[in-house]
Amino acid sequence: MTDTPWLVVGLGNPGPKYAGNRHNVGQMVLDLLAERTGARFSRHARAQAVVAETRLGVLPGGRPGPRVVLAKPTTYMNTSGGPVAGLAKYYGVDPAQVVVVHDEVDIPFDTIKLKSGGGEGGHNGLRDITKALGTKDYVRVRVGVGRPPGRMDTADHVLKDFSATERKDLPILVDDAADAVEMVLVDGLLAAQGKFHTKV
């Protein structure tokens, strides 16, 4: 078994102005994963990102889970591809071992869906990553933020903070997404889909 790390990327926009936005839920998940393992983010020397190297999950027999590089690009969402491709090259990570955690308007709030490959659904961060990696075949942990109400533009919706009602359940959503990431790494994508796609 190779000890090449997984690269787990949380998408968002940089700076405190955007920190609570729906668009930044991927970075919220990465913060929780780092917190769970006591890892600390630091600026990467070669890529526009902050990274934390750790292990996630527990393997059979109680052994520590696989090596992982947690990464949050410090670029804006629409230019996430450069940092992701740069980190994948630096750590020798194949695209199949890249996991991108991101907001998803096409699924309801409080829902997690997972997939490998497929379209980007109008998500400019994913589109840029696909272009930079040269493939769609990376894992996506899709964190539901729901569609905008009424005639609100999708961009305005994702660049707003979660509502007061949503914020009550947001810690559970972020926790579930972090669990999903760990399950992908330890048990595989199909097992994670089996659990989270049928979650009530």
mmCIF file of N, CA and C in Angstrom, residues 126-182:
data_model
loop_
_atom_site.group_PDB
_atom_site.id
_atom_site.type_symbol
_atom_site.label_atom_id
_atom_site.label_comp_id
_atom_site.label_asym_id
_atom_site.label_seq_id
_atom_site.Cartn_x
_atom_site.Cartn_y
_atom_site.Cartn_z
ATOM 1 N N LEU A 126 -15.084 24.451 -9.020
ATOM 2 C CA LEU A 126 -14.883 23.108 -9.563
ATOM 3 C C LEU A 126 -14.422 23.162 -11.015
ATOM 4 N N ARG A 127 -15.017 24.062 -11.765
ATOM 5 C CA ARG A 127 -14.653 24.185 -13.185
ATOM 6 C C ARG A 127 -13.169 24.505 -13.322
ATOM 7 N N ASP A 128 -12.663 25.392 -12.466
ATOM 8 C CA ASP A 128 -11.259 25.775 -12.528
ATOM 9 C C ASP A 128 -10.350 24.621 -12.093
ATOM 10 N N ILE A 129 -10.791 23.834 -11.115
ATOM 11 C CA ILE A 129 -10.007 22.679 -10.668
ATOM 12 C C ILE A 129 -9.942 21.626 -11.765
ATOM 13 N N THR A 130 -11.075 21.343 -12.404
ATOM 14 C CA THR A 130 -11.110 20.382 -13.502
ATOM 15 C C THR A 130 -10.145 20.794 -14.612
ATOM 16 N N LYS A 131 -10.159 22.070 -14.943
ATOM 17 C CA LYS A 131 -9.271 22.584 -15.994
ATOM 18 C C LYS A 131 -7.807 22.427 -15.591
ATOM 19 N N ALA A 132 -7.495 22.769 -14.346
ATOM 20 C CA ALA A 132 -6.094 22.726 -13.887
ATOM 21 C C ALA A 132 -5.581 21.297 -13.732
ATOM 22 N N LEU A 133 -6.434 20.383 -13.262
ATOM 23 C CA LEU A 133 -6.015 18.987 -13.105
ATOM 24 C C LEU A 133 -6.037 18.227 -14.434
ATOM 25 N N GLY A 134 -6.816 18.739 -15.392
ATOM 26 C CA GLY A 134 -6.921 18.072 -16.684
ATOM 27 C C GLY A 134 -7.833 16.862 -16.656
ATOM 28 N N THR A 135 -8.664 16.754 -15.625
ATOM 29 C CA THR A 135 -9.596 15.632 -15.506
ATOM 30 C C THR A 135 -10.736 16.011 -14.566
ATOM 31 N N LYS A 136 -11.883 15.360 -14.767
ATOM 32 C CA LYS A 136 -13.018 15.522 -13.856
ATOM 33 C C LYS A 136 -13.003 14.452 -12.767
ATOM 34 N N ASP A 137 -12.064 13.509 -12.870
ATOM 35 C CA ASP A 137 -12.105 12.310 -12.026
ATOM 36 C C ASP A 137 -11.427 12.514 -10.673
ATOM 37 N N TYR A 138 -12.005 13.396 -9.874
ATOM 38 C CA TYR A 138 -11.614 13.569 -8.482
ATOM 39 C C TYR A 138 -12.894 13.494 -7.657
ATOM 40 N N VAL A 139 -12.746 13.259 -6.373
ATOM 41 C CA VAL A 139 -13.912 13.066 -5.500
ATOM 42 C C VAL A 139 -14.453 14.417 -5.051
ATOM 43 N N ARG A 140 -15.771 14.544 -5.055
ATOM 44 C CA ARG A 140 -16.408 15.778 -4.554
ATOM 45 C C ARG A 140 -17.309 15.417 -3.369
ATOM 46 N N VAL A 141 -17.117 16.103 -2.269
ATOM 47 C CA VAL A 141 -18.038 16.019 -1.131
ATOM 48 C C VAL A 141 -18.897 17.272 -1.225
ATOM 49 N N ARG A 142 -20.160 17.069 -1.617
ATOM 50 C CA ARG A 142 -21.060 18.166 -1.960
ATOM 51 C C ARG A 142 -21.934 18.485 -0.745
ATOM 52 N N VAL A 143 -21.754 19.668 -0.197
ATOM 53 C CA VAL A 143 -22.455 20.067 1.018
ATOM 54 C C VAL A 143 -23.630 20.961 0.616
ATOM 55 N N GLY A 144 -24.835 20.473 0.845
ATOM 56 C CA GLY A 144 -26.022 21.172 0.377
ATOM 57 C C GLY A 144 -26.250 22.512 1.056
ATOM 58 N N VAL A 145 -26.431 23.555 0.252
ATOM 59 C CA VAL A 145 -26.786 24.877 0.785
ATOM 60 C C VAL A 145 -28.139 25.326 0.249
ATOM 61 N N GLY A 146 -28.765 24.516 -0.610
ATOM 62 C CA GLY A 146 -30.100 24.833 -1.115
ATOM 63 C C GLY A 146 -30.099 25.906 -2.186
ATOM 64 N N ARG A 147 -31.199 25.988 -2.890
ATOM 65 C CA ARG A 147 -31.336 26.969 -3.960
ATOM 66 C C ARG A 147 -31.755 28.324 -3.385
ATOM 67 N N PRO A 148 -31.440 29.407 -4.094
ATOM 68 C CA PRO A 148 -31.830 30.730 -3.601
ATOM 69 C C PRO A 148 -33.343 30.900 -3.572
ATOM 70 N N PRO A 149 -33.846 31.652 -2.613
ATOM 71 C CA PRO A 149 -35.290 31.878 -2.549
ATOM 72 C C PRO A 149 -35.747 32.848 -3.636
ATOM 73 N N GLY A 150 -36.977 32.671 -4.090
ATOM 74 C CA GLY A 150 -37.564 33.616 -5.049
ATOM 75 C C GLY A 150 -36.718 33.773 -6.286
ATOM 76 N N ARG A 151 -36.450 35.029 -6.636
ATOM 77 C CA ARG A 151 -35.677 35.316 -7.846
ATOM 78 C C ARG A 151 -34.243 35.717 -7.534
ATOM 79 N N MET A 152 -33.797 35.462 -6.310
ATOM 80 C CA MET A 152 -32.430 35.834 -5.939
ATOM 81 C C MET A 152 -31.423 35.126 -6.854
ATOM 82 N N ASP A 153 -30.411 35.862 -7.269
ATOM 83 C CA ASP A 153 -29.362 35.296 -8.092
ATOM 84 C C ASP A 153 -28.555 34.274 -7.277
ATOM 85 N N THR A 154 -28.143 33.191 -7.943
ATOM 86 C CA THR A 154 -27.385 32.139 -7.255
ATOM 87 C C THR A 154 -26.108 32.690 -6.630
ATOM 88 N N ALA A 155 -25.406 33.571 -7.350
ATOM 89 C CA ALA A 155 -24.162 34.146 -6.826
ATOM 90 C C ALA A 155 -24.424 34.932 -5.546
ATOM 91 N N ASP A 156 -25.521 35.686 -5.511
ATOM 92 C CA ASP A 156 -25.857 36.444 -4.296
ATOM 93 C C ASP A 156 -26.166 35.491 -3.141
ATOM 94 N N HIS A 157 -26.839 34.400 -3.456
ATOM 95 C CA HIS A 157 -27.230 33.417 -2.436
ATOM 96 C C HIS A 157 -26.001 32.799 -1.772
ATOM 97 N N VAL A 158 -25.040 32.355 -2.570
ATOM 98 C CA VAL A 158 -23.883 31.667 -1.985
ATOM 99 C C VAL A 158 -22.919 32.639 -1.315
ATOM 100 N N LEU A 159 -22.995 33.921 -1.675
ATOM 101 C CA LEU A 159 -22.121 34.913 -1.048
ATOM 102 C C LEU A 159 -22.782 35.593 0.147
ATOM 103 N N LYS A 160 -23.886 35.023 0.614
ATOM 104 C CA LYS A 160 -24.510 35.485 1.862
ATOM 105 C C LYS A 160 -24.226 34.474 2.959
ATOM 106 N N ASP A 161 -24.242 34.950 4.201
ATOM 107 C CA ASP A 161 -24.087 34.040 5.337
ATOM 108 C C ASP A 161 -25.316 33.145 5.450
ATOM 109 N N PHE A 162 -25.132 32.013 6.119
ATOM 110 C CA PHE A 162 -26.273 31.147 6.401
ATOM 111 C C PHE A 162 -27.294 31.912 7.233
ATOM 112 N N SER A 163 -28.568 31.580 7.044
ATOM 113 C CA SER A 163 -29.638 32.238 7.797
ATOM 114 C C SER A 163 -29.562 31.838 9.269
ATOM 115 N N ALA A 164 -30.277 32.580 10.108
ATOM 116 C CA ALA A 164 -30.278 32.274 11.546
ATOM 117 C C ALA A 164 -30.790 30.857 11.800
ATOM 118 N N THR A 165 -31.826 30.463 11.063
ATOM 119 C CA THR A 165 -32.370 29.102 11.212
ATOM 120 C C THR A 165 -31.343 28.062 10.789
ATOM 121 N N GLU A 166 -30.683 28.299 9.645
ATOM 122 C CA GLU A 166 -29.669 27.358 9.155
ATOM 123 C C GLU A 166 -28.495 27.249 10.121
ATOM 124 N N ARG A 167 -28.123 28.390 10.729
ATOM 125 C CA ARG A 167 -26.953 28.376 11.622
ATOM 126 C C ARG A 167 -27.150 27.444 12.811
ATOM 127 N N LYS A 168 -28.408 27.210 13.205
ATOM 128 C CA LYS A 168 -28.670 26.292 14.314
ATOM 129 C C LYS A 168 -28.254 24.868 13.948
ATOM 130 N N ASP A 169 -28.457 24.501 12.682
ATOM 131 C CA ASP A 169 -28.135 23.138 12.226
ATOM 132 C C ASP A 169 -26.798 23.041 11.504
ATOM 133 N N LEU A 170 -26.148 24.186 11.276
ATOM 134 C CA LEU A 170 -24.896 24.188 10.517
ATOM 135 C C LEU A 170 -23.810 23.317 11.161
ATOM 136 N N PRO A 171 -23.628 23.342 12.487
ATOM 137 C CA PRO A 171 -22.590 22.475 13.070
ATOM 138 C C PRO A 171 -22.802 20.996 12.761
ATOM 139 N N ILE A 172 -24.076 20.560 12.701
ATOM 140 C CA ILE A 172 -24.368 19.154 12.380
ATOM 141 C C ILE A 172 -24.002 18.873 10.931
ATOM 142 N N LEU A 173 -24.343 19.799 10.024
ATOM 143 C CA LEU A 173 -24.028 19.639 8.601
ATOM 144 C C LEU A 173 -22.521 19.553 8.387
ATOM 145 N N VAL A 174 -21.786 20.443 9.031
ATOM 146 C CA VAL A 174 -20.322 20.464 8.898
ATOM 147 C C VAL A 174 -19.722 19.181 9.479
ATOM 148 N N ASP A 175 -20.259 18.731 10.600
ATOM 149 C CA ASP A 175 -19.794 17.493 11.227
ATOM 150 C C ASP A 175 -20.046 16.288 10.312
ATOM 151 N N ASP A 176 -21.228 16.235 9.703
ATOM 152 C CA ASP A 176 -21.551 15.151 8.776
ATOM 153 C C ASP A 176 -20.606 15.161 7.571
ATOM 154 N N ALA A 177 -20.320 16.337 7.042
ATOM 155 C CA ALA A 177 -19.430 16.426 5.887
ATOM 156 C C ALA A 177 -18.018 15.972 6.251
ATOM 157 N N ALA A 178 -17.568 16.329 7.456
ATOM 158 C CA ALA A 178 -16.252 15.876 7.911
ATOM 159 C C ALA A 178 -16.237 14.354 8.067
ATOM 160 N N ASP A 179 -17.329 13.790 8.594
ATOM 161 C CA ASP A 179 -17.446 12.324 8.690
ATOM 162 C C ASP A 179 -17.386 11.687 7.305
ATOM 163 N N ALA A 180 -18.041 12.319 6.338
ATOM 164 C CA ALA A 180 -18.066 11.794 4.972
ATOM 165 C C ALA A 180 -16.658 11.758 4.379
ATOM 166 N N VAL A 181 -15.895 12.817 4.605
ATOM 167 C CA VAL A 181 -14.512 12.847 4.114
ATOM 168 C C VAL A 181 -13.723 11.685 4.719
ATOM 169 N N GLU A 182 -13.818 11.517 6.035
ATOM 170 C CA GLU A 182 -13.084 10.439 6.697
ATOM 171 C C GLU A 182 -13.496 9.080 6.148
#
